[in-house]
Tab-separated table of C-alpha atoms in Angstrom:
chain	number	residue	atom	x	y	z
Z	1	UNK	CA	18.047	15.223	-29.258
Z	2	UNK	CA	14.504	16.552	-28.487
Z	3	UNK	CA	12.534	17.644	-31.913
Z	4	UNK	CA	9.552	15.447	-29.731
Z	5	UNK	CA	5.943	15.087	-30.878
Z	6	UNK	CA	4.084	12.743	-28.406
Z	7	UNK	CA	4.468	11.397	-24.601
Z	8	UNK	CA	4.267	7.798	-23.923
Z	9	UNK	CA	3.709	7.247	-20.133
Z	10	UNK	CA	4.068	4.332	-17.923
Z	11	UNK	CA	1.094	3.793	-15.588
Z	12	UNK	CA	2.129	2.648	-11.800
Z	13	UNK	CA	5.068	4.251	-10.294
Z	14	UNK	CA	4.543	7.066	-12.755
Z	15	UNK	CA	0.880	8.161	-13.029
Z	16	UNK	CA	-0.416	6.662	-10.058
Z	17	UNK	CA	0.815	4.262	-7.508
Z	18	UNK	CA	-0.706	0.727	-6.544
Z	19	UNK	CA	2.530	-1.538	-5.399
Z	20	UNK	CA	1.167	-1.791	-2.099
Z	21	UNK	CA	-2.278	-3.346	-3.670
Z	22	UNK	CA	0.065	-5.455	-5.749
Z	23	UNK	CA	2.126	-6.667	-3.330
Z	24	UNK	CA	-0.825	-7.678	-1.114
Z	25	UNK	CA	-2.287	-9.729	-4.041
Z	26	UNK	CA	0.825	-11.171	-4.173
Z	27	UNK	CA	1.420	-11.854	-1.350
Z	28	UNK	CA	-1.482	-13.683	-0.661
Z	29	UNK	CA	-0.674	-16.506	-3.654
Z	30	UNK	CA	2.846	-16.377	-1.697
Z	31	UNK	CA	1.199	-17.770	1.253
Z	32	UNK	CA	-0.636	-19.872	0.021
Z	33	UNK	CA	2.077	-21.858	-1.882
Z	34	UNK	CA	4.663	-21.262	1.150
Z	35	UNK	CA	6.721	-19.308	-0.381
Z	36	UNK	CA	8.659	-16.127	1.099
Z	37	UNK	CA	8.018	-12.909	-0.435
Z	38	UNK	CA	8.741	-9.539	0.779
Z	39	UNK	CA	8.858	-5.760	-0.787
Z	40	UNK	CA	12.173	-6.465	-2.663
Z	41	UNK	CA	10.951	-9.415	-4.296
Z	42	UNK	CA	7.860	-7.109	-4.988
Z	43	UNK	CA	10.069	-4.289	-6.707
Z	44	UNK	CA	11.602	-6.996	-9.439
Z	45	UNK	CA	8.147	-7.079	-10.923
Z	46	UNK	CA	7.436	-3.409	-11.600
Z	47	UNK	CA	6.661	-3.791	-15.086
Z	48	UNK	CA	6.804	-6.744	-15.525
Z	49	UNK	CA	3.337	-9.168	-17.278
Z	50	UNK	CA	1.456	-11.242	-14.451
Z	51	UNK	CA	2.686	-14.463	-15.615
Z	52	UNK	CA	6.473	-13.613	-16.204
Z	53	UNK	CA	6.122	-12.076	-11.839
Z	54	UNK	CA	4.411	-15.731	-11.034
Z	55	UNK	CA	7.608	-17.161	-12.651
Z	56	UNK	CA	9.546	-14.538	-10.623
Z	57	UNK	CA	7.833	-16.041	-7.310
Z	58	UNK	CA	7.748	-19.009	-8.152
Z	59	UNK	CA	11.985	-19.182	-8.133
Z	60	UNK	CA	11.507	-20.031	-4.424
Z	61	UNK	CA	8.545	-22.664	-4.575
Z	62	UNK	CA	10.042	-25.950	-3.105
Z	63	UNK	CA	6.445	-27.616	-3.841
Z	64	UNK	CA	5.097	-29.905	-6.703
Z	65	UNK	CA	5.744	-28.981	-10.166
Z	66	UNK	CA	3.116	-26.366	-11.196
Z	67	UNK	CA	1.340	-27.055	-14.869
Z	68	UNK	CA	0.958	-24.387	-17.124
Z	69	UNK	CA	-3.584	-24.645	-16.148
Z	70	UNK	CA	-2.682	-24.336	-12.377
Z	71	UNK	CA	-0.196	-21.426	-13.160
Z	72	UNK	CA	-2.736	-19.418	-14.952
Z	73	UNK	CA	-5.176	-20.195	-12.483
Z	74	UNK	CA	-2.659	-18.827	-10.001
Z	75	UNK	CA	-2.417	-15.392	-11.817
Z	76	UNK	CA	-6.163	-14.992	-12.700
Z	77	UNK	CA	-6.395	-15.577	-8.454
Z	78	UNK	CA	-4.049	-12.943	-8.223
Z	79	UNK	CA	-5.934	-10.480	-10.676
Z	80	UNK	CA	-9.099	-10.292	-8.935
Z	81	UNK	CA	-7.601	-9.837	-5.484
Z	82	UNK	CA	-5.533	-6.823	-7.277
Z	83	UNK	CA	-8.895	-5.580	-8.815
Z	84	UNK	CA	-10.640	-5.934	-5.520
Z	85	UNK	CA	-8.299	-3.748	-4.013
Z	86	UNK	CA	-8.112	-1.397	-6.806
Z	87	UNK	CA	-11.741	-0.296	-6.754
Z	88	UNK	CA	-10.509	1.819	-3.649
Z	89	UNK	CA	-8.721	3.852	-5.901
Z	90	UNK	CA	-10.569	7.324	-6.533
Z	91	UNK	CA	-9.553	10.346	-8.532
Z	92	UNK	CA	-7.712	11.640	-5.483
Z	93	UNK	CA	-4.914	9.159	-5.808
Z	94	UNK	CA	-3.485	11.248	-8.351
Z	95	UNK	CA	-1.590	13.812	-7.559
Z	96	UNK	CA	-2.823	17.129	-8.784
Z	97	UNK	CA	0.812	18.019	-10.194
Z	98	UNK	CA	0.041	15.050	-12.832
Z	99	UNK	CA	-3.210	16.330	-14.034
Z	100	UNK	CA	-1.760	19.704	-14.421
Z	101	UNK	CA	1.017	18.749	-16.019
Z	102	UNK	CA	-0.926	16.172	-18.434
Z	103	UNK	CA	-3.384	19.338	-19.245
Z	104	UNK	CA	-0.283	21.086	-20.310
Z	105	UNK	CA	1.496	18.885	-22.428
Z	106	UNK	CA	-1.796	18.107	-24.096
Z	107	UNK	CA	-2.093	22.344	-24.453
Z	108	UNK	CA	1.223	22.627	-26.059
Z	109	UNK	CA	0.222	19.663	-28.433
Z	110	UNK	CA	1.855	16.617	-27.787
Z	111	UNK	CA	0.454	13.715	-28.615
Z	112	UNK	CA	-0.012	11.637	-25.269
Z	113	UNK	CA	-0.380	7.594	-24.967
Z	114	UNK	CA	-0.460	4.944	-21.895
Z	115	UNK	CA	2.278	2.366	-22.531
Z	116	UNK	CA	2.109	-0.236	-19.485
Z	117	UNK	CA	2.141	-3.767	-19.564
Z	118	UNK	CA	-0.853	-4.403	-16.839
Z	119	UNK	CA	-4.254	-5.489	-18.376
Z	120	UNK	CA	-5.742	-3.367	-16.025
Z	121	UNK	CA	-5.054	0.032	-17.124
Z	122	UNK	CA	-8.201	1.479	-18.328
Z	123	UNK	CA	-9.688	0.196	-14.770
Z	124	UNK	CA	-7.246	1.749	-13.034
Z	125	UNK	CA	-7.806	5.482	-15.693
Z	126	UNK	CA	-11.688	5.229	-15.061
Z	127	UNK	CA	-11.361	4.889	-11.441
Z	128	UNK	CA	-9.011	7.714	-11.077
Z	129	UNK	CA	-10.777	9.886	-13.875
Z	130	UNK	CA	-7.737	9.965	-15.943
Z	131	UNK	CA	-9.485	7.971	-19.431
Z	132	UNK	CA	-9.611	11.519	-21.342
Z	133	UNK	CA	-6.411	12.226	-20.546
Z	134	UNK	CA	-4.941	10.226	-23.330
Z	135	UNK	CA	-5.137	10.124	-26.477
Z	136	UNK	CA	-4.123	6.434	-26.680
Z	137	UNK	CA	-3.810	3.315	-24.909
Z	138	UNK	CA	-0.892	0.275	-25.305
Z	139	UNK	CA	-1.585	-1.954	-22.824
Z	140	UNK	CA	-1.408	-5.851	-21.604
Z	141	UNK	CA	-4.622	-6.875	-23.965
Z	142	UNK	CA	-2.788	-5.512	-26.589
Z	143	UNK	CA	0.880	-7.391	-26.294
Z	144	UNK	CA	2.178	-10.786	-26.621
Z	145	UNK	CA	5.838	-9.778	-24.309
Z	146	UNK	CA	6.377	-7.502	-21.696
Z	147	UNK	CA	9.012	-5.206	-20.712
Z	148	UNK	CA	12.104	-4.628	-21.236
Z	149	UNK	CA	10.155	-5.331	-24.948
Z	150	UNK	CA	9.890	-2.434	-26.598
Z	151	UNK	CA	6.166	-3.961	-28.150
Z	152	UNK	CA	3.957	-1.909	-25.961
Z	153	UNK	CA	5.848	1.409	-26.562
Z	154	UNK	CA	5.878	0.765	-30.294
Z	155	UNK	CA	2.144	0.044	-30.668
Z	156	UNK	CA	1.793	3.074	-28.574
Z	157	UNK	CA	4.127	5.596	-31.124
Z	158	UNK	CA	1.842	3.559	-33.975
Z	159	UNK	CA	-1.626	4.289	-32.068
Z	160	UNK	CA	-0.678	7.825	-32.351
Z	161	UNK	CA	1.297	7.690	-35.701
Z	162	UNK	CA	4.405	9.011	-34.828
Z	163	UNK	CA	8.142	7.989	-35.384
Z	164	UNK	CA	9.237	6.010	-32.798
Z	165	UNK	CA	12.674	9.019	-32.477
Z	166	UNK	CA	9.774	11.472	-31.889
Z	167	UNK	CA	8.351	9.897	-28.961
Z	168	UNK	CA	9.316	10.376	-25.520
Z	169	UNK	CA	8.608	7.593	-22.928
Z	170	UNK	CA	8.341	8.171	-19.464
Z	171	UNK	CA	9.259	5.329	-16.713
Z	172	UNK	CA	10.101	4.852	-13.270
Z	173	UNK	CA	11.627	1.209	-13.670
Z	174	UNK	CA	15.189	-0.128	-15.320
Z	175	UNK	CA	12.703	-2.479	-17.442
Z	176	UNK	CA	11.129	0.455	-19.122
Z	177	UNK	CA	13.936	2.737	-19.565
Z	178	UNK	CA	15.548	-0.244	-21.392
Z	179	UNK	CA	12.038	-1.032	-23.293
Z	180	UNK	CA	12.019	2.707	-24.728
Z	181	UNK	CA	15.767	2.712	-25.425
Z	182	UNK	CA	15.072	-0.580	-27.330
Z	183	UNK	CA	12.609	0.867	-29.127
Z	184	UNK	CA	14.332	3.754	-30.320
Z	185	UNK	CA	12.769	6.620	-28.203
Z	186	UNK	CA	14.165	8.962	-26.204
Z	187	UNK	CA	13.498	8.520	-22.445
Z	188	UNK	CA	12.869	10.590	-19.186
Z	189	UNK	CA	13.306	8.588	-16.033
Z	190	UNK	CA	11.559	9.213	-12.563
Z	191	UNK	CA	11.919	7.406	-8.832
Z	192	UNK	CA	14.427	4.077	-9.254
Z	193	UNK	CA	14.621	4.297	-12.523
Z	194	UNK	CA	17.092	7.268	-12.315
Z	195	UNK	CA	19.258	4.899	-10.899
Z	196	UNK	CA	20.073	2.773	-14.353
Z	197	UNK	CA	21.607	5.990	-15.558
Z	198	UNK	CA	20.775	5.006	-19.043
Z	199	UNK	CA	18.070	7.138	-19.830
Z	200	UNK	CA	18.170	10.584	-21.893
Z	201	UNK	CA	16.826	12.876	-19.395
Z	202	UNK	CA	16.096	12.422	-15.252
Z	203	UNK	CA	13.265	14.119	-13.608
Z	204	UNK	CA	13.036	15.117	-10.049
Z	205	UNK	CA	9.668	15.404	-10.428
Z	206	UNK	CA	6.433	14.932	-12.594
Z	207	UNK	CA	6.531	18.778	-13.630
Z	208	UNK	CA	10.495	18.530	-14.489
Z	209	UNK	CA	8.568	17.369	-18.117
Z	210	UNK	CA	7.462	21.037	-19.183
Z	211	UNK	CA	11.247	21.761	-19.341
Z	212	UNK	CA	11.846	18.981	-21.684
Z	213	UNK	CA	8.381	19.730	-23.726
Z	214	UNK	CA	9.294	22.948	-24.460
């Protein structure tokens, strides 16, 4: 396949890593509605929008029926624990293998975009000094449905202007994969991800890319 003109990265589990920050937000609403959550719970929303992972949660509550207001309220509680967190982050939580490698892909002239479903993406670039990096951003202010839609990859191969064929996404969750198969890209998955078996190309790790960008 190949003939690839552009990059189109996932954020967490991929560029950096913040799980543990989400599932301590998480958590937290968990508690406080008395419901049992734990890290495997935690993994089924990697990728997945803040309200759909509420509704994820939620499949345990026991409690009053929850309206659509308190729900939101629930999630926007959520988000600013998460950003609390998250302004501990500092350009040393990425690893310097994915700045070099981002430098080189950018050198051999790829076109490079952020395609993640969290509304907090450019946050999480500016505290980790990553913003330049890409020449594009798809993100959660900029999509009506999450993953395994394909909506946030396409808007990202359209931010750049390339054919969606030409485009290579990069993910480290089933949800993805599927999103960027969906939407008619090639994909390269990394961590669980290459468990699904169903994307084009597997990476060991971060670097494994320059063979594939070649």
């Amino acid at each position: 396949m190949k003939n690839l003109e552009a990059v189109i990265f996932d954020l967490d589990g991929v560029i950096v890593f913040t799980d543990k920050f989400h599932f301590q937000a998480w958590k937290k609403i968990a508690d406080k509605l008395e419901i049992y959550f734990d890290e495997e719970i935690n993994n089924r929303l990697r990728g997945v929008s803040r309200m759909d992972s509420l509704e994820i949660i939620l499949e345990e509550y026991e409690g009053e029926p929850l309206s659509r207001e308190r729900k939101e309220e629930l999630a926007e509680e959520k988000n600013e624990a998460y950003r609390e967190l998250l302004k501990t982050m500092t350009p040393a939580d990425v690893e310097d293998d994915v700045r070099e490698t981002l430098a080189e892909i950018r050198r051999r002239g790829y076109g490079i975009a952020l395609g993640s479903s969290s509304k907090n993406a450019r946050f999480i670039l500016e505290r980790v000094g990553l913003m330049d990096a890409f020449d594009k951003i798809s993100d959660g202010t900029n999509i009506t449905k999450s993953k395994p839609d394909p909506e946030v990859f396409q808007k990202a191969a359209r931010f750049l202007g390339k054919e969606p064929q030409k485009c290579l996404v990069v993910e480290d969750a089933d949800a993805g994969i599927t999103a960027g198969i969906a939407g008619g890209m090639q994909t390269a998955a990394i961590g669980d991800a290459v468990r699904s078996g169903k994307a084009t190309y597997t990476l060991n790790k971060f670097r494994d890319l320059l063979e594939i960008l070649v």
